[in-house]
Amino acid sequence: MSQDHIRNFCIIAHIDHGKSTLADRLLEVTGTIMKKDMQEQVLDSMDLERERGITIKMHPIRMNYRAKSGEEYVFNLIDTPGHVDFGYEVSRSLAACEGAILVVDATQGVEAQTVANLYQAVNHNLTIIPVINKVDLPSAEVERCRSQIVELLGCDPSEILLASAKTGLGIQELLEEIIVRVPAPKGEALSPLKALIFDCIFDVYRGAVPYIRIVDGRLEKGMRIRLFSNQKEFEVTEVGTLGMGMHPKTSLEQGEVGYVVGGIKTVSEARVGDTVTDARNPAPEALPGYKQVKPMVYAGLYPTENQQYPDLRVALEKLVLNDSALHYQPETSSALGFGFRCGFLGMLHMEIVQERLEREYNLSLINTVPNVEYRVIQTDGQVLVIDNPSDLPNEVKVEMIEEPFVNAEIVVPAEFIGNIMKLGQDRRGIYQKLEYLDPTRALLFYQFPLSEIIFDFYDKLKSLSKGYASLDYEFLEYRQSDLVKLDILINGDPLDALSAIIHKDHAQEWGKRLAVKLRKIIPRQQYEVAIQAAIGSRIIARESVKPYRKNVIAKCYGGDISRKRKLLEKQKEGKKRMKQVGNVEIPQEAFLAVLKVGDEESE
């Protein structure tokens, strides 16, 4: 196929704006999938993706299309995830394309990730085709959406297409516009091989299978290839294109999208964003934009039963073969026993990993308080990078602590701006600017400490705006903050799994609320259980779980008071001895309580 007849494009949109449904219609209209084999979200292969209505893993697919002019074209659609956690997957999809279909829901309008993904597409110099989706719904506000897109893109209103992915309205026109507007790839056929890895899957029998876009040159079966990032070499045993399955070919030409099999053992060897070249005739330099994915959120994962620890290790080993963004290492907790410290892209990624471990590997897990990565500068000048509060050195040795900050964009209806600005102030946000997308919707720019928005910020944002506000963020830099380590003590013993690094101004309130929560959750014992929140050696909050108590003076009727006192003192001594040998069972809900500390006022 001549590269003049190839079109590589992706679909970008906010969550739930109809991206997966639009992909389904494109597959159906081009005849890539038969109507009888059609199902909703056909590119979303995981059960979790279907249940939540989100795309977690990207899926490239090749479609053949006969235009109205009678000419044959090849369309390579590279589906992208819609959630902020998977922003890097969006960026690598964009790097493999020349065009992007920007989908906006006619009932919702432009939202935060619409803006963020659009900026990324513009930075990659992609041709944008704006599409207003769901125009068939009674609540569709087409003119409002059109004016928002014109404001955002500065395009002509006539360039905006109207479609309904559910009914198929406007799909044929969209396919014709892709041919006209999206430029063909511009690769050099005679140059040394240069191919971009934009995704990688793991096959039990064939190892890691990178998905690639050929930029220059040609990739053939039997070639010896080299990866730029680690200089490792492999022999190509199979190349091909990606339809509803894998279709082997003898070679891939410049401009084409496909896969390569070459005995690569793990996904981490074929890193996303890396450049593949010919080992015998290598390209002089790699393609730009490669970076290693860094986890943003860290949490401990522990089995509820200690004998499941080996099963958890095996499950993580298998999962990391498929998910190169997941990092893990063994750790031990005095409260929870053996487990693993895991690094995730964000809270949704953490939820998905935990759910997959529990479903696919039949494990029962507890997760500790999620944390971000802090930089600790010690008095001797040494710099520590910690993601676990229990690793924080004694405050005497700490010169200062730096925490990660993010740039956040919040799209919100105008009437809720006050509510959202108050929330931003409560979460230590630094206001930057306010822009109006149209008279009814505004775009707020903030800088936030990452630790303030990983807990329940998104839920609060939704509840304060009646579900209309949306959020997108990206890492900015590390900044010095006045942070302290908050410990929870149960009968004087620290419970390391509930420790948190928190801003000094919020520590008192946080400690009090957490102690109250735990008092309600921890069951009563035969002796009093003291729950304390402490910063270093200073106790800042205390709650007590009252003991069960037998009425030992019930048999005393009349007589001297000293007899009653003697029995009460005897009982008191017994309770003290019991406390020394007793072990307080901490229920699983206690570890989840931390995530819900901000949900209600302390009592």
Coordinates of N, CA, C and O in Angstrom, one line a residue, residues 6-11 19-20 22-28 30-34 38 41-44 57-65 73-80 93 96-97 175 178 198-199 211-212 240-247 255-259:
I6 N -2.5 6.0 3.1 CA -2.5 5.5 4.6 C -2.9 6.8 5.4 O -2.4 7.9 5.1
R7 N -3.8 6.6 6.4 CA -4.1 7.6 7.3 C -4.0 7.1 8.7 O -4.7 6.1 9.0
N8 N -3.2 7.7 9.5 CA -3.0 7.3 10.9 C -3.6 8.4 11.8 O -3.2 9.5 11.8
F9 N -4.6 8.0 12.6 CA -5.3 8.9 13.5 C -5.7 8.3 14.8 O -5.7 7.1 14.9
C10 N -6.0 9.2 15.7 CA -6.5 8.7 17.0 C -7.8 9.5 17.4 O -8.2 10.4 16.7
I11 N -8.5 9.0 18.4 CA -9.7 9.7 18.9 C -9.4 10.2 20.3 O -9.0 9.4 21.2
K19 N -16.2 8.0 22.9 CA -15.0 7.6 22.1 C -15.0 6.2 21.7 O -14.8 5.9 20.5
S20 N -15.3 5.3 22.6 CA -15.3 3.8 22.3 C -16.5 3.5 21.4 O -16.3 2.6 20.5
L22 N -17.8 5.5 19.2 CA -17.4 6.0 17.8 C -16.5 5.1 17.1 O -16.6 4.8 15.9
A23 N -15.5 4.5 17.9 CA -14.6 3.5 17.3 C -15.4 2.3 16.8 O -15.1 1.8 15.8
D24 N -16.4 1.9 17.6 CA -17.3 0.7 17.2 C -17.9 1.0 15.8 O -18.0 0.1 15.0
R25 N -18.5 2.2 15.7 CA -19.2 2.6 14.4 C -18.2 2.6 13.3 O -18.6 2.2 12.2
L26 N -17.0 3.1 13.5 CA -16.0 3.2 12.4 C -15.7 1.8 11.9 O -15.6 1.5 10.7
L27 N -15.5 0.8 12.9 CA -15.2 -0.6 12.6 C -16.3 -1.2 11.8 O -16.1 -2.0 10.8
E28 N -17.6 -0.8 12.2 CA -18.8 -1.4 11.5 C -18.9 -0.9 10.1 O -19.1 -1.7 9.1
T30 N -16.7 0.5 8.1 CA -15.6 0.1 7.2 C -15.6 -1.5 6.9 O -14.8 -1.9 6.2
G31 N -16.5 -2.2 7.6 CA -16.6 -3.6 7.4 C -15.4 -4.4 8.0 O -15.2 -5.6 7.7
T32 N -14.7 -3.8 9.0 CA -13.6 -4.4 9.7 C -14.2 -5.5 10.6 O -13.6 -6.6 10.9
I33 N -15.4 -5.3 11.1 CA -16.1 -6.3 12.0 C -17.5 -6.5 11.5 O -18.2 -5.5 11.1
M34 N -18.0 -7.7 11.4 CA -19.3 -8.0 10.9 C -20.3 -7.6 11.9 O -20.1 -7.7 13.1
M38 N -20.7 -7.9 16.3 CA -20.5 -6.6 17.0 C -21.0 -6.7 18.4 O -22.0 -7.3 18.8
Q41 N -18.4 -1.4 22.9 CA -17.0 -1.2 23.4 C -16.1 -2.4 22.9 O -15.4 -3.0 23.7
V42 N -16.2 -2.7 21.6 CA -15.5 -3.8 21.0 C -14.0 -3.8 21.3 O -13.3 -4.8 21.4
L43 N -13.4 -2.6 21.3 CA -12.0 -2.4 21.6 C -11.6 -2.5 23.0 O -10.4 -2.7 23.4
D44 N -12.6 -2.4 23.9 CA -12.3 -2.6 25.4 C -12.5 -4.1 25.7 O -13.6 -4.6 25.9
K57 N -6.6 0.2 28.6 CA -5.5 -0.2 27.7 C -5.8 0.2 26.3 O -6.9 0.0 25.8
M58 N -4.8 0.8 25.6 CA -5.1 1.3 24.2 C -5.0 0.1 23.2 O -4.3 -0.8 23.5
H59 N -5.8 0.3 22.2 CA -5.9 -0.8 21.2 C -5.8 -0.2 19.8 O -6.7 0.4 19.3
P60 N -4.7 -0.5 19.0 CA -4.7 0.0 17.7 C -5.4 -1.0 16.7 O -5.5 -2.2 17.0
I61 N -6.0 -0.5 15.7 CA -6.7 -1.4 14.7 C -6.6 -0.8 13.3 O -6.6 0.4 13.1
R62 N -6.5 -1.7 12.3 CA -6.4 -1.3 10.9 C -7.7 -1.5 10.2 O -8.3 -2.6 10.4
M63 N -8.1 -0.5 9.4 CA -9.4 -0.6 8.7 C -9.1 -0.3 7.2 O -8.4 0.6 6.9
N64 N -9.8 -1.1 6.3 CA -9.7 -0.8 4.9 C -11.0 -0.1 4.5 O -12.1 -0.5 4.9
Y65 N -10.8 1.0 3.7 CA -12.0 1.8 3.4 C -12.0 2.2 1.9 O -11.0 2.7 1.4
Y73 N -8.3 3.0 0.7 CA -7.4 3.6 1.8 C -7.3 2.7 2.9 O -8.1 1.8 3.2
V74 N -6.2 2.8 3.6 CA -5.9 2.1 4.9 C -6.0 3.1 6.0 O -5.2 4.1 6.0
F75 N -6.9 2.9 7.0 CA -7.0 3.7 8.2 C -6.4 3.0 9.4 O -6.8 1.8 9.6
N76 N -5.4 3.5 10.1 CA -4.9 3.0 11.3 C -5.5 3.8 12.5 O -5.1 5.0 12.7
L77 N -6.5 3.2 13.2 CA -7.0 3.9 14.4 C -6.3 3.5 15.6 O -6.2 2.3 15.9
I78 N -5.8 4.4 16.3 CA -5.1 4.1 17.6 C -5.9 4.7 18.7 O -6.0 5.9 19.0
D79 N -6.7 3.8 19.4 CA -7.6 4.1 20.5 C -6.8 4.6 21.6 O -5.6 4.2 21.9
T80 N -7.3 5.6 22.4 CA -6.5 6.1 23.6 C -7.4 6.0 24.8 O -8.6 6.1 24.8
S93 N 0.2 7.5 21.9 CA -0.8 7.3 20.8 C -0.6 8.5 19.8 O -0.6 8.3 18.6
A96 N 2.2 8.6 17.3 CA 2.2 7.6 16.2 C 1.2 8.1 15.1 O 1.0 7.4 14.2
C97 N 0.6 9.2 15.3 CA -0.5 9.7 14.4 C -0.1 11.0 13.6 O 0.8 11.7 14.0
L175 N -15.5 9.7 7.8 CA -14.5 8.9 7.1 C -14.0 9.6 5.9 O -12.8 9.6 5.6
I178 N -11.7 12.4 7.0 CA -10.3 11.9 7.4 C -9.4 11.8 6.2 O -8.2 12.2 6.3
F198 N 4.8 2.4 20.4 CA 3.8 3.2 21.1 C 3.0 2.4 22.1 O 2.2 2.9 22.9
D199 N 3.1 1.1 22.1 CA 2.5 0.2 23.1 C 3.2 -1.1 23.1 O 3.9 -1.5 22.2
Y211 N 3.9 -2.9 19.8 CA 3.1 -2.3 18.7 C 3.9 -1.1 18.2 O 4.3 -0.2 19.0
I212 N 4.1 -1.0 16.9 CA 5.1 0.0 16.3 C 4.5 0.7 15.2 O 3.5 0.3 14.5
G240 N 3.6 -7.9 11.3 CA 2.2 -8.0 10.8 C 1.4 -6.7 11.1 O 1.9 -5.8 11.8
T241 N 0.2 -6.7 10.7 CA -0.7 -5.6 11.0 C -1.8 -6.0 12.0 O -1.9 -7.2 12.3
L242 N -2.5 -5.0 12.6 CA -3.4 -5.3 13.7 C -4.8 -5.0 13.2 O -5.2 -3.9 13.1
G243 N -5.6 -6.1 13.0 CA -7.0 -6.0 12.8 C -7.7 -6.3 14.1 O -7.3 -5.9 15.1
M244 N -8.8 -7.2 14.0 CA -9.4 -7.7 15.2 C -8.5 -8.7 15.9 O -8.7 -9.1 17.0
G245 N -7.5 -9.2 15.1 CA -6.5 -10.0 15.6 C -5.1 -9.6 15.0 O -5.0 -8.5 14.5
M246 N -4.1 -10.5 15.1 CA -2.8 -10.2 14.4 C -2.8 -10.9 13.1 O -3.1 -12.0 12.9
H247 N -2.4 -10.1 12.0 CA -2.3 -10.6 10.7 C -0.9 -10.5 10.2 O -0.4 -9.5 9.8
G255 N 5.3 4.5 7.3 CA 3.9 5.0 7.4 C 3.0 3.9 8.0 O 1.9 4.3 8.4
E256 N 3.3 2.7 8.0 CA 2.4 1.6 8.4 C 2.5 1.4 10.0 O 3.5 1.7 10.6
V257 N 1.4 0.9 10.5 CA 1.3 0.5 11.9 C 1.1 -1.0 12.0 O 0.3 -1.6 11.3
G258 N 1.8 -1.6 13.0 CA 1.7 -3.0 13.1 C 2.4 -3.5 14.4 O 2.5 -2.8 15.4
Y259 N 2.8 -4.8 14.4 CA 3.4 -5.4 15.5 C 4.7 -6.1 15.1 O 4.9 -6.4 13.9

